[in-house]
């Protein structure tokens, strides 16, 4: 596949056959990617979770992932207590708040917490957030 086609597929969230990926498929691929990169580094589950959040922000689908999770009654009932926020109708409010983040272009590294880092002075998370803050005039000069 030529490089231009690959870039277009990545940009428009298409698979190699040109099919638009559903949020569930993007989530599945993100989980696979995080597991592959983090298992080799023996990363903890909380590190994997934060990396998955970075992927969701980069792909602008974090709110859709929450909806996918909360809409699946079997998963919610299995993994969350009856008094959990995700088992109440209140998760819709959080989804609405997360939807706002889809308006911003994030470029966060999913591997920034993996311990095998060569340059300790580089802070990819801070740099990715800095770009977004400057673009939308939400910055401090202390950055």
PDB file of C-alpha atoms in Angstrom:
ATOM      1  CA  UNK A   1       0.000   0.000   0.000  1.00  0.00           C
ATOM      2  CA  UNK A   2       1.522   3.373  -0.927  1.00  0.00           C
ATOM      3  CA  UNK A   3       2.487   5.720   1.885  1.00  0.00           C
ATOM      4  CA  UNK A   4      -0.188   8.300   0.954  1.00  0.00           C
ATOM      5  CA  UNK A   5      -2.908   5.657   1.263  1.00  0.00           C
ATOM      6  CA  UNK A   6      -1.594   4.568   4.646  1.00  0.00           C
ATOM      7  CA  UNK A   7      -1.581   8.160   5.901  1.00  0.00           C
ATOM      8  CA  UNK A   8      -5.137   8.739   4.648  1.00  0.00           C
ATOM      9  CA  UNK A   9      -6.312   5.529   6.310  1.00  0.00           C
ATOM     10  CA  UNK A  10      -4.752   6.595   9.600  1.00  0.00           C
ATOM     11  CA  UNK A  11      -6.043  10.167   9.388  1.00  0.00           C
ATOM     12  CA  UNK A  12      -9.634   9.203   8.609  1.00  0.00           C
ATOM     13  CA  UNK A  13      -9.631   6.159  10.921  1.00  0.00           C
ATOM     14  CA  UNK A  14      -9.983   3.711   8.053  1.00  0.00           C
ATOM     15  CA  UNK A  15      -8.668   0.203   8.042  1.00  0.00           C
ATOM     16  CA  UNK A  16      -6.437  -1.009   5.224  1.00  0.00           C
ATOM     17  CA  UNK A  17      -9.485  -1.892   3.088  1.00  0.00           C
ATOM     18  CA  UNK A  18     -10.790   1.676   3.281  1.00  0.00           C
ATOM     19  CA  UNK A  19     -13.598   0.838   5.730  1.00  0.00           C
ATOM     20  CA  UNK A  20     -14.443   3.447   8.380  1.00  0.00           C
ATOM     21  CA  UNK A  21     -13.716   2.006  11.814  1.00  0.00           C
ATOM     22  CA  UNK A  22     -16.418   2.065  14.461  1.00  0.00           C
ATOM     23  CA  UNK A  23     -15.439   3.405  17.917  1.00  0.00           C
ATOM     24  CA  UNK A  24     -15.512  -0.169  19.234  1.00  0.00           C
ATOM     25  CA  UNK A  25     -12.976  -1.220  16.593  1.00  0.00           C
ATOM     26  CA  UNK A  26     -10.747   1.737  17.397  1.00  0.00           C
ATOM     27  CA  UNK A  27     -10.969   0.773  21.087  1.00  0.00           C
ATOM     28  CA  UNK A  28     -10.085  -2.839  20.294  1.00  0.00           C
ATOM     29  CA  UNK A  29      -7.051  -1.781  18.256  1.00  0.00           C
ATOM     30  CA  UNK A  30      -5.959   0.691  20.936  1.00  0.00           C
ATOM     31  CA  UNK A  31      -6.166  -2.005  23.632  1.00  0.00           C
ATOM     32  CA  UNK A  32      -4.142  -4.338  21.407  1.00  0.00           C
ATOM     33  CA  UNK A  33      -1.536  -1.645  20.770  1.00  0.00           C
ATOM     34  CA  UNK A  34      -1.190  -0.711  24.443  1.00  0.00           C
ATOM     35  CA  UNK A  35      -0.972  -4.352  25.500  1.00  0.00           C
ATOM     36  CA  UNK A  36       1.712  -5.104  22.909  1.00  0.00           C
ATOM     37  CA  UNK A  37       3.867  -2.115  23.789  1.00  0.00           C
ATOM     38  CA  UNK A  38       3.375  -2.277  27.571  1.00  0.00           C
ATOM     39  CA  UNK A  39       3.552  -6.017  28.203  1.00  0.00           C
ATOM     40  CA  UNK A  40       7.148  -6.082  26.978  1.00  0.00           C
ATOM     41  CA  UNK A  41       7.997  -3.372  29.539  1.00  0.00           C
ATOM     42  CA  UNK A  42       6.031  -5.146  32.313  1.00  0.00           C
ATOM     43  CA  UNK A  43       3.932  -2.006  32.808  1.00  0.00           C
ATOM     44  CA  UNK A  44       1.310  -1.925  35.561  1.00  0.00           C
ATOM     45  CA  UNK A  45      -2.417  -1.823  34.781  1.00  0.00           C
ATOM     46  CA  UNK A  46      -2.746   1.838  35.810  1.00  0.00           C
ATOM     47  CA  UNK A  47      -0.024   2.777  33.310  1.00  0.00           C
ATOM     48  CA  UNK A  48      -1.862   0.834  30.607  1.00  0.00           C
ATOM     49  CA  UNK A  49      -5.096   2.604  31.537  1.00  0.00           C
ATOM     50  CA  UNK A  50      -3.534   6.063  31.249  1.00  0.00           C
ATOM     51  CA  UNK A  51      -2.011   5.088  27.904  1.00  0.00           C
ATOM     52  CA  UNK A  52      -5.416   3.942  26.697  1.00  0.00           C
ATOM     53  CA  UNK A  53      -6.855   7.316  27.738  1.00  0.00           C
ATOM     54  CA  UNK A  54      -4.102   9.022  25.702  1.00  0.00           C
ATOM     55  CA  UNK A  55      -5.109   6.920  22.676  1.00  0.00           C
ATOM     56  CA  UNK A  56      -8.763   7.867  23.140  1.00  0.00           C
ATOM     57  CA  UNK A  57      -7.883  11.548  23.342  1.00  0.00           C
ATOM     58  CA  UNK A  58      -5.640  11.333  20.273  1.00  0.00           C
ATOM     59  CA  UNK A  59      -8.379   9.594  18.286  1.00  0.00           C
ATOM     60  CA  UNK A  60     -11.067  11.984  19.637  1.00  0.00           C
ATOM     61  CA  UNK A  61     -13.280   9.057  20.652  1.00  0.00           C
ATOM     62  CA  UNK A  62     -12.934   8.909  24.442  1.00  0.00           C
ATOM     63  CA  UNK A  63     -16.582   9.868  24.960  1.00  0.00           C
ATOM     64  CA  UNK A  64     -17.680   7.184  22.503  1.00  0.00           C
ATOM     65  CA  UNK A  65     -15.605   4.578  24.334  1.00  0.00           C
ATOM     66  CA  UNK A  66     -17.336   5.486  27.594  1.00  0.00           C
ATOM     67  CA  UNK A  67     -20.703   5.111  25.879  1.00  0.00           C
ATOM     68  CA  UNK A  68     -19.651   1.728  24.486  1.00  0.00           C
ATOM     69  CA  UNK A  69     -18.618   0.551  27.934  1.00  0.00           C
ATOM     70  CA  UNK A  70     -21.657   1.869  29.804  1.00  0.00           C
ATOM     71  CA  UNK A  71     -24.131   0.660  27.185  1.00  0.00           C
ATOM     72  CA  UNK A  72     -23.030  -2.933  27.625  1.00  0.00           C
ATOM     73  CA  UNK A  73     -25.092  -4.078  30.604  1.00  0.00           C
ATOM     74  CA  UNK A  74     -23.277  -7.421  30.927  1.00  0.00           C
ATOM     75  CA  UNK A  75     -19.890  -5.732  31.375  1.00  0.00           C
ATOM     76  CA  UNK A  76     -21.191  -3.031  33.714  1.00  0.00           C
ATOM     77  CA  UNK A  77     -23.001  -5.537  35.920  1.00  0.00           C
ATOM     78  CA  UNK A  78     -20.004  -7.862  36.024  1.00  0.00           C
ATOM     79  CA  UNK A  79     -17.298  -5.303  36.839  1.00  0.00           C
ATOM     80  CA  UNK A  80     -19.041  -2.462  38.711  1.00  0.00           C
ATOM     81  CA  UNK A  81     -20.866  -2.382  42.059  1.00  0.00           C
ATOM     82  CA  UNK A  82     -24.584  -1.541  42.033  1.00  0.00           C
ATOM     83  CA  UNK A  83     -23.811   1.868  43.595  1.00  0.00           C
ATOM     84  CA  UNK A  84     -21.126   2.657  40.999  1.00  0.00           C
ATOM     85  CA  UNK A  85     -21.475   5.871  39.032  1.00  0.00           C
ATOM     86  CA  UNK A  86     -21.135   3.950  35.771  1.00  0.00           C
ATOM     87  CA  UNK A  87     -24.230   1.901  36.649  1.00  0.00           C
ATOM     88  CA  UNK A  88     -26.298   5.036  37.193  1.00  0.00           C
ATOM     89  CA  UNK A  89     -27.712   7.303  34.474  1.00  0.00           C
ATOM     90  CA  UNK A  90     -25.089   9.884  35.527  1.00  0.00           C
ATOM     91  CA  UNK A  91     -22.503   8.436  33.135  1.00  0.00           C
ATOM     92  CA  UNK A  92     -24.277  10.321  30.330  1.00  0.00           C
ATOM     93  CA  UNK A  93     -23.216  13.605  31.969  1.00  0.00           C
ATOM     94  CA  UNK A  94     -19.589  12.485  31.970  1.00  0.00           C
ATOM     95  CA  UNK A  95     -19.899  11.477  28.317  1.00  0.00           C
ATOM     96  CA  UNK A  96     -21.128  14.996  27.488  1.00  0.00           C
ATOM     97  CA  UNK A  97     -18.155  16.501  29.310  1.00  0.00           C
ATOM     98  CA  UNK A  98     -15.724  14.182  27.523  1.00  0.00           C
ATOM     99  CA  UNK A  99     -17.281  15.051  24.148  1.00  0.00           C
ATOM    100  CA  UNK A 100     -15.901  18.582  24.554  1.00  0.00           C
ATOM    101  CA  UNK A 101     -12.376  17.122  24.502  1.00  0.00           C
ATOM    102  CA  UNK A 102     -13.014  15.685  21.028  1.00  0.00           C
ATOM    103  CA  UNK A 103     -12.864  19.245  19.675  1.00  0.00           C
ATOM    104  CA  UNK A 104      -9.157  19.442  20.491  1.00  0.00           C
ATOM    105  CA  UNK A 105      -6.325  17.781  18.602  1.00  0.00           C
ATOM    106  CA  UNK A 106      -4.214  15.828  21.075  1.00  0.00           C
ATOM    107  CA  UNK A 107      -0.872  14.286  20.164  1.00  0.00           C
ATOM    108  CA  UNK A 108      -0.067  12.383  23.341  1.00  0.00           C
ATOM    109  CA  UNK A 109       2.392   9.515  23.407  1.00  0.00           C
ATOM    110  CA  UNK A 110       0.902   6.277  24.680  1.00  0.00           C
ATOM    111  CA  UNK A 111       4.392   5.119  25.687  1.00  0.00           C
ATOM    112  CA  UNK A 112       5.456   8.089  27.805  1.00  0.00           C
ATOM    113  CA  UNK A 113       5.269   6.142  31.090  1.00  0.00           C
ATOM    114  CA  UNK A 114       7.124   3.080  29.907  1.00  0.00           C
ATOM    115  CA  UNK A 115      10.313   2.975  31.998  1.00  0.00           C
ATOM    116  CA  UNK A 116      12.701   2.406  29.070  1.00  0.00           C
ATOM    117  CA  UNK A 117      13.300   6.064  28.290  1.00  0.00           C
ATOM    118  CA  UNK A 118      16.511   7.322  26.797  1.00  0.00           C
ATOM    119  CA  UNK A 119      16.179  11.078  27.239  1.00  0.00           C
ATOM    120  CA  UNK A 120      14.976  12.016  30.718  1.00  0.00           C
ATOM    121  CA  UNK A 121      14.603  15.717  29.782  1.00  0.00           C
ATOM    122  CA  UNK A 122      11.913  15.082  27.154  1.00  0.00           C
ATOM    123  CA  UNK A 123       8.369  15.176  28.497  1.00  0.00           C
ATOM    124  CA  UNK A 124       6.095  14.106  25.609  1.00  0.00           C
ATOM    125  CA  UNK A 125       2.866  14.455  27.583  1.00  0.00           C
ATOM    126  CA  UNK A 126       3.699  18.024  28.565  1.00  0.00           C
ATOM    127  CA  UNK A 127       4.777  18.857  25.000  1.00  0.00           C
ATOM    128  CA  UNK A 128       1.576  17.400  23.511  1.00  0.00           C
ATOM    129  CA  UNK A 129      -0.618  19.308  25.943  1.00  0.00           C
ATOM    130  CA  UNK A 130       1.438  22.483  25.421  1.00  0.00           C
ATOM    131  CA  UNK A 131       0.704  22.395  21.664  1.00  0.00           C
ATOM    132  CA  UNK A 132      -3.032  22.074  22.315  1.00  0.00           C
ATOM    133  CA  UNK A 133      -3.052  24.838  24.931  1.00  0.00           C
ATOM    134  CA  UNK A 134      -1.140  27.285  22.735  1.00  0.00           C
ATOM    135  CA  UNK A 135      -3.351  26.536  19.722  1.00  0.00           C
ATOM    136  CA  UNK A 136      -6.524  27.283  21.671  1.00  0.00           C
ATOM    137  CA  UNK A 137      -5.096  30.198  23.678  1.00  0.00           C
ATOM    138  CA  UNK A 138      -5.498  28.371  27.003  1.00  0.00           C
ATOM    139  CA  UNK A 139      -1.860  28.639  27.996  1.00  0.00           C
ATOM    140  CA  UNK A 140       0.286  30.107  30.673  1.00  0.00           C
ATOM    141  CA  UNK A 141       3.622  31.716  29.869  1.00  0.00           C
ATOM    142  CA  UNK A 142       5.166  29.364  32.437  1.00  0.00           C
ATOM    143  CA  UNK A 143       4.966  26.484  29.951  1.00  0.00           C
TER     144      UNK A 143
END
